[in-house]
Short mmCIF file of C-alpha atoms in Angstrom, two decimals:
data_model
loop_
_atom_site.label_atom_id
_atom_site.label_comp_id
_atom_site.label_asym_id
_atom_site.label_seq_id
_atom_site.Cartn_x
_atom_site.Cartn_y
_atom_site.Cartn_z
CA MET A 1 19.26 21.42 -1.69
CA ALA A 2 17.05 20.99 -4.83
CA ASN A 3 13.89 18.62 -4.59
CA PHE A 4 13.80 16.11 -7.28
CA SER A 5 10.56 14.93 -8.58
CA THR A 6 9.98 10.86 -9.99
CA ASN A 7 10.49 12.23 -13.53
CA GLU A 8 13.79 13.26 -12.80
CA PHE A 9 15.17 10.18 -11.24
CA LYS A 10 17.99 8.29 -12.88
CA SER A 11 20.91 6.43 -12.14
CA GLY A 12 23.41 8.25 -10.14
CA LEU A 13 21.06 10.86 -8.56
CA LYS A 14 21.88 11.41 -4.93
CA PHE A 15 18.86 11.68 -2.60
CA MET A 16 18.09 11.99 1.02
CA LEU A 17 15.98 9.20 2.65
CA ASP A 18 15.37 9.11 6.20
CA GLY A 19 18.13 11.18 6.95
CA ASP A 20 20.61 9.23 5.14
CA PRO A 21 22.17 10.22 1.54
CA CYS A 22 21.33 7.51 -1.05
CA SER A 23 22.21 7.10 -4.61
CA ILE A 24 19.95 5.62 -7.24
CA ILE A 25 21.56 2.48 -9.03
CA GLU A 26 18.31 1.46 -11.19
CA ASN A 27 14.67 3.35 -11.61
CA GLU A 28 12.50 1.78 -13.39
CA LEU A 29 8.74 2.76 -14.17
CA VAL A 30 6.32 0.32 -12.96
CA LYS A 31 2.70 0.32 -14.61
CA PRO A 32 0.62 -2.60 -13.13
CA GLY A 33 -2.54 -3.23 -15.14
CA LYS A 34 -4.42 -0.20 -16.03
CA GLY A 35 -3.90 1.72 -12.52
CA GLN A 36 -1.49 4.29 -11.61
CA ALA A 37 2.16 4.17 -12.21
CA PHE A 38 5.14 3.85 -9.79
CA ASN A 39 8.82 4.34 -10.02
CA ARG A 40 10.48 1.52 -8.67
CA VAL A 41 14.06 2.61 -7.43
CA LYS A 42 16.89 0.37 -6.18
CA PHE A 43 19.49 2.60 -4.40
CA ARG A 44 22.54 2.37 -2.45
CA ASN A 45 22.72 3.81 1.14
CA LEU A 46 25.73 5.89 1.15
CA LYS A 47 26.21 5.77 4.71
CA THR A 48 25.58 2.47 5.29
CA GLY A 49 26.63 0.90 1.88
CA ARG A 50 23.60 -0.94 1.61
CA VAL A 51 21.42 -1.41 -1.31
CA ASN A 52 17.98 -1.21 -0.94
CA GLU A 53 14.60 -0.86 -2.79
CA LYS A 54 11.84 1.77 -2.72
CA THR A 55 8.71 2.44 -4.65
CA PHE A 56 7.42 5.98 -5.43
CA LYS A 57 4.18 7.48 -6.68
CA SER A 58 4.83 8.71 -10.00
CA GLY A 59 5.22 12.34 -8.97
CA ASP A 60 6.82 12.33 -5.71
CA LYS A 61 9.61 13.92 -4.81
CA VAL A 62 12.54 13.88 -3.06
CA GLU A 63 14.95 16.13 -1.47
CA GLY A 64 18.45 16.12 -3.33
CA ALA A 65 21.56 15.49 -1.40
CA ASP A 66 24.96 17.33 -1.39
CA VAL A 67 26.97 14.29 -2.48
CA MET A 68 30.23 14.70 -4.27
CA GLU A 69 32.76 12.47 -5.95
CA VAL A 70 36.09 13.71 -5.63
CA GLU A 71 39.90 12.09 -6.70
CA LEU A 72 42.24 12.24 -3.79
CA GLU A 73 45.29 10.63 -2.97
CA TYR A 74 45.74 8.64 0.39
CA SER A 75 48.14 9.99 2.57
CA TYR A 76 48.31 8.24 5.81
CA THR A 77 46.55 6.98 8.81
CA ASP A 78 46.92 7.66 12.33
CA GLY A 79 44.87 4.73 13.40
CA GLU A 80 41.81 6.68 14.18
CA PHE A 81 41.36 8.61 10.79
CA TRP A 82 42.60 8.09 6.86
CA TYR A 83 43.79 10.84 5.65
CA PHE A 84 43.56 12.00 1.81
CA MET A 85 44.92 14.82 0.14
CA ASP A 86 43.79 16.69 -2.81
CA ALA A 87 46.65 17.03 -5.31
CA VAL A 88 45.86 20.51 -6.36
CA THR A 89 45.27 22.35 -3.25
CA PHE A 90 47.30 19.64 -0.45
CA GLU A 91 44.00 20.12 1.78
CA GLN A 92 43.76 17.20 3.87
CA HIS A 93 40.62 14.92 4.16
CA ALA A 94 39.97 12.49 7.43
CA ALA A 95 38.09 9.64 6.42
CA ASP A 96 36.63 7.30 9.47
CA ALA A 97 37.05 3.60 9.60
CA ASN A 98 33.11 3.08 8.19
CA ALA A 99 34.12 5.22 5.40
CA ILE A 100 37.15 3.43 4.15
CA GLU A 101 36.09 -0.16 5.60
CA ASP A 102 35.42 -1.39 2.02
CA CYS A 103 38.88 -0.39 0.82
CA LYS A 104 40.91 -0.63 3.78
CA LYS A 105 42.79 -3.63 2.19
CA TRP A 106 43.68 -1.79 -1.29
CA LEU A 107 44.74 1.08 0.58
CA LYS A 108 48.41 2.36 -0.68
CA GLU A 109 50.22 5.59 -0.04
CA GLN A 110 49.91 8.12 -3.09
CA TYR A 111 47.16 5.87 -4.81
CA VAL A 112 44.08 7.93 -6.10
CA TYR A 113 40.69 7.08 -4.45
CA THR A 114 37.58 7.84 -5.35
CA VAL A 115 36.09 9.61 -2.23
CA THR A 116 32.27 10.53 -1.89
CA GLN A 117 31.62 13.63 0.05
CA TRP A 118 28.52 14.14 1.98
CA ASN A 119 28.28 17.95 3.03
CA GLY A 120 31.80 18.19 2.62
CA SER A 121 33.14 15.10 5.11
CA PRO A 122 34.39 11.81 3.55
CA LEU A 123 31.53 9.54 3.55
CA LEU A 124 32.75 6.63 1.37
CA VAL A 125 35.98 5.34 -0.06
CA THR A 126 36.36 3.45 -3.27
CA ALA A 127 39.23 2.09 -4.43
CA PRO A 128 40.35 2.14 -8.15
CA ASN A 129 39.28 -0.86 -10.34
CA PHE A 130 42.92 -1.86 -10.51
CA VAL A 131 46.09 -1.70 -7.65
CA ASN A 132 49.51 -2.78 -8.30
CA LEU A 133 50.47 -4.10 -5.17
CA GLU A 134 53.54 -6.35 -3.69
CA VAL A 135 53.66 -9.66 -2.07
CA THR A 136 54.92 -9.67 1.09
CA GLU A 137 54.19 -13.35 2.32
CA THR A 138 53.80 -16.57 0.36
CA ASP A 139 54.88 -20.36 -0.14
CA PRO A 140 58.00 -20.29 -2.19
CA GLY A 141 57.26 -20.22 -6.29
CA LEU A 142 57.57 -23.45 -8.18
CA LYS A 143 59.61 -22.59 -11.01
CA GLY A 144 57.99 -25.03 -13.38
CA ASP A 145 54.35 -23.91 -13.19
CA THR A 146 54.35 -21.07 -15.62
CA ALA A 147 50.91 -22.37 -16.87
CA GLY A 148 49.20 -20.62 -13.92
CA THR A 149 47.43 -23.53 -12.99
CA GLY A 150 46.36 -24.45 -9.69
CA GLY A 151 47.20 -21.37 -7.21
CA LYS A 152 48.23 -20.61 -3.56
CA PRO A 153 47.15 -17.56 -1.33
CA ALA A 154 49.73 -14.80 -0.91
CA THR A 155 49.51 -11.74 1.78
CA LEU A 156 49.97 -8.01 -0.29
CA GLU A 157 51.65 -5.23 1.29
CA THR A 158 48.32 -4.06 2.38
CA GLY A 159 47.08 -7.01 4.19
CA ALA A 160 44.86 -8.39 1.57
CA VAL A 161 44.97 -11.83 0.93
CA VAL A 162 44.50 -13.14 -2.95
CA ARG A 163 45.10 -16.50 -4.71
CA VAL A 164 48.11 -16.39 -7.15
CA PRO A 165 49.77 -18.69 -9.54
CA LEU A 166 52.35 -20.80 -7.83
CA PHE A 167 55.29 -19.33 -9.68
CA MET A 168 55.10 -16.25 -7.77
CA ASN A 169 57.45 -14.99 -5.06
CA VAL A 170 57.87 -12.37 -2.19
CA GLY A 171 58.61 -9.00 -3.74
CA ASP A 172 56.44 -9.90 -6.66
CA LEU A 173 54.18 -6.75 -8.06
CA LEU A 174 50.82 -7.83 -8.87
CA ARG A 175 48.03 -5.98 -10.72
CA ILE A 176 44.74 -7.05 -8.71
CA ASP A 177 41.40 -6.04 -9.38
CA THR A 178 39.54 -4.73 -6.40
CA ARG A 179 36.13 -5.30 -7.48
CA SER A 180 36.38 -9.51 -7.46
CA ALA A 181 39.84 -9.29 -5.03
CA GLU A 182 41.46 -11.59 -8.03
CA TYR A 183 45.05 -11.49 -9.59
CA VAL A 184 45.03 -10.50 -12.83
CA GLU A 185 48.57 -10.52 -14.08
CA ARG A 186 52.43 -9.67 -12.79
CA ALA A 187 53.06 -5.76 -12.72
CA LYS A 188 56.38 -4.10 -13.97
CA LYS A 189 58.17 -2.60 -11.25
CA MET B 1 29.55 12.92 -25.56
CA THR B 2 28.18 10.79 -28.41
CA SER B 3 26.79 13.01 -31.36
CA THR B 4 22.58 13.34 -30.77
CA TRP B 5 21.85 12.50 -34.55
CA GLN B 6 22.44 8.75 -34.45
CA PRO B 7 20.13 6.39 -34.11
CA SER B 8 19.10 4.29 -30.52
CA ALA B 9 19.43 1.18 -32.51
CA ASP B 10 22.38 -0.68 -34.40
CA ILE B 11 20.96 -0.76 -38.17
CA ASP B 12 21.32 -4.56 -38.01
CA ILE B 13 18.85 -4.32 -35.28
CA LEU B 14 16.58 -2.46 -37.63
CA LYS B 15 16.90 -4.93 -40.06
CA LYS B 16 15.86 -7.88 -37.93
CA ARG B 17 12.69 -5.33 -37.10
CA ALA B 18 11.70 -5.31 -40.77
CA GLN B 19 12.04 -8.84 -40.92
CA LEU B 20 10.16 -9.59 -37.97
CA ILE B 21 7.48 -6.98 -39.30
CA ALA B 22 7.28 -8.84 -42.66
CA ASP B 23 7.02 -12.48 -40.94
CA VAL B 24 3.98 -10.98 -38.97
CA ARG B 25 2.49 -9.83 -42.44
CA LEU B 26 3.28 -13.31 -43.63
CA PHE B 27 1.59 -15.04 -40.83
CA PHE B 28 -1.67 -13.14 -41.09
CA ALA B 29 -1.65 -13.46 -45.07
CA GLN B 30 -1.66 -16.99 -44.64
CA ARG B 31 -4.55 -17.03 -42.25
CA ASP B 32 -6.74 -14.70 -44.46
CA VAL B 33 -6.83 -11.67 -42.12
CA LEU B 34 -6.94 -8.37 -43.59
CA GLU B 35 -4.51 -5.45 -43.21
CA VAL B 36 -6.37 -2.30 -42.36
CA GLU B 37 -5.11 1.36 -41.55
CA THR B 38 -7.26 3.67 -39.30
CA PRO B 39 -6.90 7.24 -38.23
CA ILE B 40 -4.13 8.23 -35.99
CA LEU B 41 -5.79 11.23 -34.85
CA SER B 42 -9.15 10.95 -33.08
CA GLN B 43 -11.63 12.92 -31.77
CA ALA B 44 -12.31 10.98 -28.65
CA ALA B 45 -9.94 8.88 -27.05
CA PRO B 46 -10.28 6.18 -24.12
CA THR B 47 -11.52 7.10 -20.82
CA ALA B 48 -9.17 4.75 -18.67
CA PRO B 49 -8.24 6.73 -15.56
CA TYR B 50 -4.45 6.00 -15.85
CA LEU B 51 -4.06 6.14 -19.53
CA ASP B 52 -3.10 9.67 -20.90
CA SER B 53 -3.34 10.57 -24.31
CA PHE B 54 -1.54 13.21 -26.36
CA TYR B 55 -3.74 15.88 -27.90
CA THR B 56 -3.45 18.52 -30.85
CA ASP B 57 -5.78 20.98 -32.28
CA PHE B 58 -6.87 21.02 -35.72
CA SER B 59 -7.76 24.27 -37.17
CA PRO B 60 -9.12 24.48 -40.78
CA LEU B 61 -7.28 27.33 -43.08
CA GLY B 62 -8.71 30.71 -42.49
CA SER B 63 -10.31 29.63 -39.04
CA ASP B 64 -9.71 30.54 -35.85
CA LYS B 65 -11.49 27.25 -34.80
CA LYS B 66 -9.76 24.79 -32.86
CA GLN B 67 -11.05 21.36 -32.69
CA PRO B 68 -9.12 19.13 -30.39
CA TYR B 69 -7.80 15.57 -31.56
CA PHE B 70 -6.50 12.92 -29.49
CA LEU B 71 -3.31 10.68 -30.87
CA GLN B 72 -4.54 6.99 -30.53
CA THR B 73 -3.53 4.88 -27.60
CA SER B 74 -4.72 1.93 -29.54
CA PRO B 75 -6.24 1.30 -33.11
CA GLU B 76 -9.18 -0.23 -31.05
CA PHE B 77 -11.98 1.90 -31.65
CA ALA B 78 -11.73 2.37 -35.17
CA MET B 79 -11.11 -1.19 -36.10
CA LYS B 80 -14.31 -2.34 -33.93
CA ARG B 81 -16.28 0.01 -36.50
CA LEU B 82 -15.25 -1.64 -39.30
CA LEU B 83 -16.00 -5.21 -37.78
CA ALA B 84 -19.55 -3.54 -37.45
CA ALA B 85 -19.23 -2.67 -40.94
CA GLN B 86 -18.46 -6.86 -41.67
CA SER B 87 -14.77 -6.35 -42.35
CA GLY B 88 -14.49 -9.57 -41.19
CA SER B 89 -11.06 -10.67 -39.69
CA ILE B 90 -8.61 -7.64 -39.30
CA TYR B 91 -5.30 -6.50 -38.22
CA GLN B 92 -3.00 -3.31 -38.00
CA ILE B 93 0.44 -2.57 -37.28
CA ALA B 94 0.18 1.04 -35.78
CA PRO B 95 1.98 3.59 -34.09
CA VAL B 96 0.55 4.29 -30.87
CA PHE B 97 0.79 7.11 -27.98
CA ARG B 98 0.56 7.21 -24.45
CA ASN B 99 1.72 10.49 -22.50
CA GLY B 100 4.11 10.17 -19.76
CA GLU B 101 4.95 6.74 -20.02
CA SER B 102 8.64 6.18 -20.26
CA GLY B 103 10.97 3.93 -18.80
CA ARG B 104 13.12 0.87 -20.01
CA LEU B 105 9.95 -0.83 -20.85
CA HIS B 106 7.86 2.16 -22.17
CA SER B 107 7.90 4.54 -24.83
CA PRO B 108 5.73 7.29 -25.21
CA GLU B 109 5.67 6.35 -28.94
CA PHE B 110 5.64 2.76 -29.70
CA THR B 111 4.30 0.08 -32.30
CA MET B 112 1.17 -1.97 -31.85
CA LEU B 113 0.19 -5.21 -33.55
CA GLU B 114 -3.54 -5.46 -32.77
CA TRP B 115 -5.92 -7.74 -34.35
CA TYR B 116 -9.79 -9.11 -34.03
CA ARG B 117 -10.82 -12.36 -34.92
CA PRO B 118 -14.62 -12.99 -35.35
CA GLU B 119 -14.45 -16.43 -35.48
CA LEU B 120 -12.43 -17.36 -32.88
CA THR B 121 -13.01 -17.74 -29.07
CA LEU B 122 -10.72 -16.39 -26.48
CA PHE B 123 -8.95 -19.69 -25.97
CA GLN B 124 -8.65 -20.32 -29.85
CA LEU B 125 -7.05 -16.23 -29.92
CA MET B 126 -4.92 -17.57 -27.11
CA ASP B 127 -3.41 -20.65 -29.53
CA GLU B 128 -3.11 -18.11 -32.43
CA VAL B 129 -0.68 -15.62 -30.05
CA ASN B 130 1.18 -18.44 -29.22
CA ASP B 131 1.30 -19.60 -32.91
CA LEU B 132 2.39 -16.29 -34.09
CA VAL B 133 5.36 -15.81 -31.27
CA GLN B 134 6.57 -19.45 -32.21
CA GLN B 135 6.42 -18.35 -35.95
CA VAL B 136 8.58 -15.53 -35.78
CA PHE B 137 10.66 -17.02 -32.78
CA ASN B 138 11.29 -19.90 -30.87
CA LEU B 139 9.62 -18.56 -27.50
CA ALA B 140 9.73 -21.48 -24.86
CA PRO B 141 5.79 -23.00 -24.40
CA VAL B 142 3.54 -20.66 -23.07
CA LEU B 143 1.89 -21.97 -19.98
CA ARG B 144 -2.01 -21.26 -19.34
CA PHE B 145 -3.03 -20.05 -15.69
CA SER B 146 -6.34 -18.46 -14.73
CA TYR B 147 -6.01 -15.42 -12.85
CA ARG B 148 -6.99 -17.22 -9.27
CA GLY B 149 -4.65 -19.97 -10.50
CA ILE B 150 -1.57 -18.02 -10.99
CA PHE B 151 -2.47 -16.19 -7.13
CA GLU B 152 -3.10 -19.63 -5.67
CA PHE B 153 0.26 -21.07 -7.13
CA PHE B 154 2.70 -18.13 -6.27
CA CYS B 155 0.89 -16.20 -3.39
CA LYS B 156 -1.22 -19.06 -1.97
CA PHE B 157 -4.60 -16.92 -1.75
CA ASN B 158 -7.76 -17.18 -3.57
CA VAL B 159 -8.42 -13.51 -5.43
CA PHE B 160 -12.25 -14.12 -5.19
CA THR B 161 -12.56 -15.18 -1.62
CA CYS B 162 -9.86 -13.69 0.62
CA SER B 163 -10.69 -10.18 2.19
CA ASP B 164 -9.22 -6.92 1.24
CA ASP B 165 -7.43 -6.84 4.51
CA GLU B 166 -5.45 -10.28 3.83
CA ILE B 167 -4.42 -9.09 0.44
CA GLN B 168 -3.03 -5.68 2.09
CA SER B 169 -1.39 -7.71 4.77
CA PHE B 170 0.12 -9.87 2.19
CA VAL B 171 1.39 -6.71 0.21
CA THR B 172 2.79 -5.67 3.64
CA LYS B 173 4.51 -8.81 3.96
CA ARG B 174 6.09 -9.29 0.45
CA ILE B 175 6.70 -6.26 -0.79
CA VAL B 176 9.34 -3.71 0.77
CA GLY B 177 9.38 0.07 0.29
CA LEU B 178 6.18 0.83 -0.83
CA PRO B 179 5.17 4.51 0.07
CA ALA B 180 3.34 4.69 3.62
CA ASP B 181 0.38 6.66 2.67
CA LEU B 182 -0.21 4.25 -0.38
CA ASP B 183 -4.33 4.30 -0.63
CA MET B 184 -5.42 1.74 -3.27
CA ASN B 185 -8.34 -0.23 -3.94
CA ARG B 186 -8.66 -4.30 -3.96
CA ASP B 187 -7.58 -4.37 -8.11
CA GLY B 188 -4.73 -1.70 -7.28
CA TRP B 189 -3.32 -3.92 -4.86
CA LEU B 190 -3.87 -7.22 -6.81
CA GLU B 191 -1.89 -5.20 -9.61
CA LEU B 192 0.60 -4.18 -7.63
CA ILE B 193 1.45 -7.86 -6.32
CA MET B 194 1.21 -9.20 -9.78
CA SER B 195 3.92 -6.47 -10.95
CA TYR B 196 6.44 -6.96 -8.05
CA VAL B 197 5.71 -10.58 -6.98
CA ILE B 198 4.13 -12.41 -9.73
CA GLU B 199 6.08 -11.08 -12.75
CA PRO B 200 9.22 -11.31 -11.15
CA ARG B 201 9.07 -15.09 -10.36
CA LEU B 202 7.88 -15.85 -13.77
CA ALA B 203 10.67 -14.29 -15.40
CA ALA B 204 13.10 -15.82 -13.16
CA MET B 205 11.78 -19.20 -13.79
CA ASN B 206 11.94 -18.22 -17.52
CA MET B 207 8.13 -18.87 -17.89
CA SER B 208 6.00 -17.59 -20.47
CA VAL B 209 2.11 -17.44 -19.30
CA PHE B 210 -1.30 -16.73 -20.38
CA ILE B 211 -3.20 -15.51 -17.56
CA TYR B 212 -6.84 -15.49 -18.17
CA ASP B 213 -10.49 -14.92 -16.26
CA PHE B 214 -9.46 -11.50 -14.48
CA PRO B 215 -11.52 -10.19 -11.75
CA ALA B 216 -14.42 -8.47 -12.99
CA SER B 217 -14.03 -5.56 -11.74
CA GLN B 218 -10.83 -5.24 -14.40
CA ALA B 219 -12.97 -5.97 -17.25
CA GLN B 220 -11.87 -2.89 -19.11
CA LEU B 221 -13.47 -3.62 -22.60
CA ALA B 222 -14.01 -7.30 -22.41
CA LYS B 223 -17.24 -9.25 -21.51
CA VAL B 224 -17.93 -10.44 -17.92
CA ASP B 225 -18.84 -13.95 -17.16
CA LYS B 226 -18.94 -16.72 -14.81
CA ASP B 227 -16.01 -19.04 -14.40
CA GLY B 228 -16.20 -23.02 -13.50
CA GLN B 229 -16.53 -21.85 -9.63
CA GLY B 230 -19.38 -19.42 -10.54
CA ASN B 231 -17.22 -16.07 -9.90
CA ASP B 232 -17.81 -13.26 -12.00
CA VAL B 233 -14.60 -13.00 -14.12
CA ALA B 234 -13.54 -10.71 -16.89
CA LYS B 235 -12.90 -12.81 -20.23
CA ARG B 236 -9.71 -11.45 -21.21
CA PHE B 237 -6.29 -12.59 -21.17
CA GLU B 238 -2.59 -11.43 -20.98
CA LEU B 239 0.33 -13.02 -21.94
CA TYR B 240 3.70 -12.31 -19.74
CA ALA B 241 7.25 -13.51 -21.44
CA GLY B 242 10.38 -12.36 -20.24
CA GLY B 243 9.19 -10.50 -17.47
CA MET B 244 7.12 -8.34 -19.60
CA GLU B 245 3.26 -7.86 -20.08
CA LEU B 246 3.80 -8.60 -23.87
CA ALA B 247 -0.25 -8.87 -25.01
CA ASN B 248 -4.05 -7.96 -23.73
CA GLY B 249 -6.58 -10.12 -25.20
CA TYR B 250 -10.26 -9.68 -24.67
CA ASP B 251 -13.62 -11.64 -25.65
CA GLU B 252 -14.77 -8.29 -26.67
CA LEU B 253 -17.66 -6.37 -24.79
CA LEU B 254 -20.49 -5.85 -27.63
CA ASP B 255 -22.91 -4.07 -25.10
CA ALA B 256 -23.42 -0.56 -26.02
CA ASP B 257 -25.61 0.37 -23.03
CA GLU B 258 -22.58 -1.38 -20.74
CA LEU B 259 -19.74 0.04 -22.67
CA ARG B 260 -21.30 3.78 -21.88
CA HIS B 261 -21.53 2.76 -18.71
CA ARG B 262 -18.03 1.96 -18.34
CA PHE B 263 -17.11 5.38 -20.16
CA HIS B 264 -18.97 7.38 -17.83
CA SER B 265 -17.71 5.86 -14.62
CA ASP B 266 -14.10 6.15 -16.01
CA ASN B 267 -15.11 9.92 -16.29
CA GLN B 268 -16.38 10.10 -12.72
CA VAL B 269 -12.77 8.62 -11.43
CA ARG B 270 -10.91 11.21 -13.44
CA GLN B 271 -13.28 14.12 -12.12
CA GLN B 272 -12.49 12.53 -8.53
CA LYS B 273 -8.60 12.81 -9.20
CA ASN B 274 -9.03 16.00 -11.03
CA THR B 275 -8.03 14.82 -14.58
CA LYS B 276 -9.26 15.92 -17.60
CA THR B 277 -12.45 13.88 -18.69
CA ILE B 278 -12.82 12.64 -21.95
CA PRO B 279 -15.14 13.02 -24.48
CA VAL B 280 -17.19 9.65 -25.01
CA ASP B 281 -16.83 7.82 -28.86
CA GLU B 282 -20.01 8.03 -30.16
CA HIS B 283 -19.13 6.48 -33.01
CA LEU B 284 -17.93 3.69 -31.33
CA LEU B 285 -21.18 3.35 -29.08
CA ALA B 286 -23.42 4.09 -32.38
CA ALA B 287 -21.19 1.15 -34.06
CA MET B 288 -21.77 -1.39 -31.34
CA THR B 289 -25.52 -0.54 -31.19
CA ALA B 290 -25.64 -1.39 -35.09
CA GLY B 291 -23.84 -4.46 -34.07
CA ILE B 292 -20.44 -5.89 -33.77
CA PRO B 293 -20.13 -9.49 -34.63
CA GLN B 294 -19.31 -11.89 -31.46
CA CYS B 295 -15.09 -11.34 -31.66
CA SER B 296 -11.88 -11.70 -29.83
CA GLY B 297 -9.41 -9.18 -30.34
CA VAL B 298 -5.79 -8.63 -29.20
CA ALA B 299 -3.06 -6.10 -28.81
CA LEU B 300 0.36 -7.04 -28.86
CA GLY B 301 3.31 -4.67 -27.89
CA LEU B 302 5.75 -5.47 -31.20
CA ASP B 303 8.67 -3.31 -29.85
CA ARG B 304 8.81 -5.86 -26.60
CA LEU B 305 8.20 -8.62 -28.80
CA LEU B 306 11.47 -7.69 -30.61
CA MET B 307 13.40 -7.07 -27.01
CA LEU B 308 12.47 -10.63 -26.17
CA ALA B 309 13.49 -11.95 -29.54
CA LEU B 310 16.78 -10.22 -29.69
CA ASN B 311 17.23 -10.25 -26.18
CA LYS B 312 17.21 -6.77 -25.55
CA ARG B 313 16.77 -5.02 -22.23
CA ASN B 314 15.87 -1.74 -23.38
CA ILE B 315 12.60 -0.90 -25.63
CA ASN B 316 15.11 2.07 -27.18
CA ASP B 317 17.39 -0.53 -28.37
CA VAL B 318 14.92 -1.81 -30.92
CA ARG B 319 13.54 1.35 -31.79
CA ALA B 320 15.22 3.54 -34.27
CA PHE B 321 15.22 6.68 -32.29
CA LYS B 322 14.29 7.15 -28.91
CA PHE B 323 11.73 9.61 -27.65
CA GLU B 324 14.34 11.92 -26.11
CA LEU B 325 16.31 12.15 -29.76
CA SER B 326 13.34 12.35 -31.72
#
């Protein structure tokens, strides 16, 4: 894998740090007073998902990480692994519990997810920004309340619990923003 | 893919930029400060070890001779020669160039507003900087801290009396993710604390501050004198606003021998780290020997001022074409 110098740093660059693949979120040139320059880097450790900060002396080099993002369709789970399929080659990729932890409650068969692969194996699965999910459990709907004020919890088919307007019923299909875990609108079936 | 001929800044922003510059000119006209233009190319350049000048060659027609010329990093040296020639108060809005410096707050080419006031003390000049930024846009009132005071306030140690070890252990505790092999002198650590600890706190508190009376070792081209506690301090100030260093002002050093000494010690540092030494500006030294009047001067980044006024996050948002598209 190629090496990258601080002058090539930019958001999205994948590099190795202490054995873990990381992705640059933000890179800032810092030039304190009349002193030497630094690159102050905010990055995500792609293995742990944690965001951290590190300072590099301008001119320092890092090793690139063999990280790729691919769009794969979720197939099924056997309880130990979650299987994602390449829609073109039909190749199956097995992701472990760590990789799907953040998007587990948004996993639905045949939806397409962004899978970050490191050295060819799934490291992190990211849900699309919006998913349509069916309500499986909630208090009965209140007919009169169409203004959407107030709200109540509803359990969705994937097990996720979100706040929904009072008029929603079991069986309704909802559009959910996975980034904020919030109800957006009723979706057409 | 957007096409690459288009400007980096909206035309609307460029109109505001033009208005800001017109306001600045009006401000100085009202105060009888003379606008000047000095050469952008110079045979000499600042020697500061971490300042990298662009340079080019001049070849007279019909000759193979090549004479190096530097693009200015600031119009300071030429303006001081005008002061020595009894120009009185002068200002300049000039393009300046710093090789290597590119980022959210840095463009290798940017616009400097620099002015010199023979009548004003350093504190009166701070007042004037404050008046200027208040007049061109409404900045929250600018507070004043001595360098010692701001470190006491945010870091709880005295920059003049605490040991190098204490400073370094503060850095280790408070700044995460520094390179393990980082080897710097006392000023390096202090500057790091300023950038990583103090500046973000000021920005978070939405505070604009003048910081004055720097450690003597950070004098640059300012005079050194005693503060109220008897510490040697550099008579200079910096203005921080919106998480940025906006301006740098000096009670100007007038002693030619001292200036020559600082040029030489800078070049020694350059030699030690294997960077090019810089020809010393003999014209400036001669002017200083002839006599520059007692004066205060300040350089202010006009692009950053505009970023602050228009609430823009990136310097390229306020410049017609960013460096990468120039």
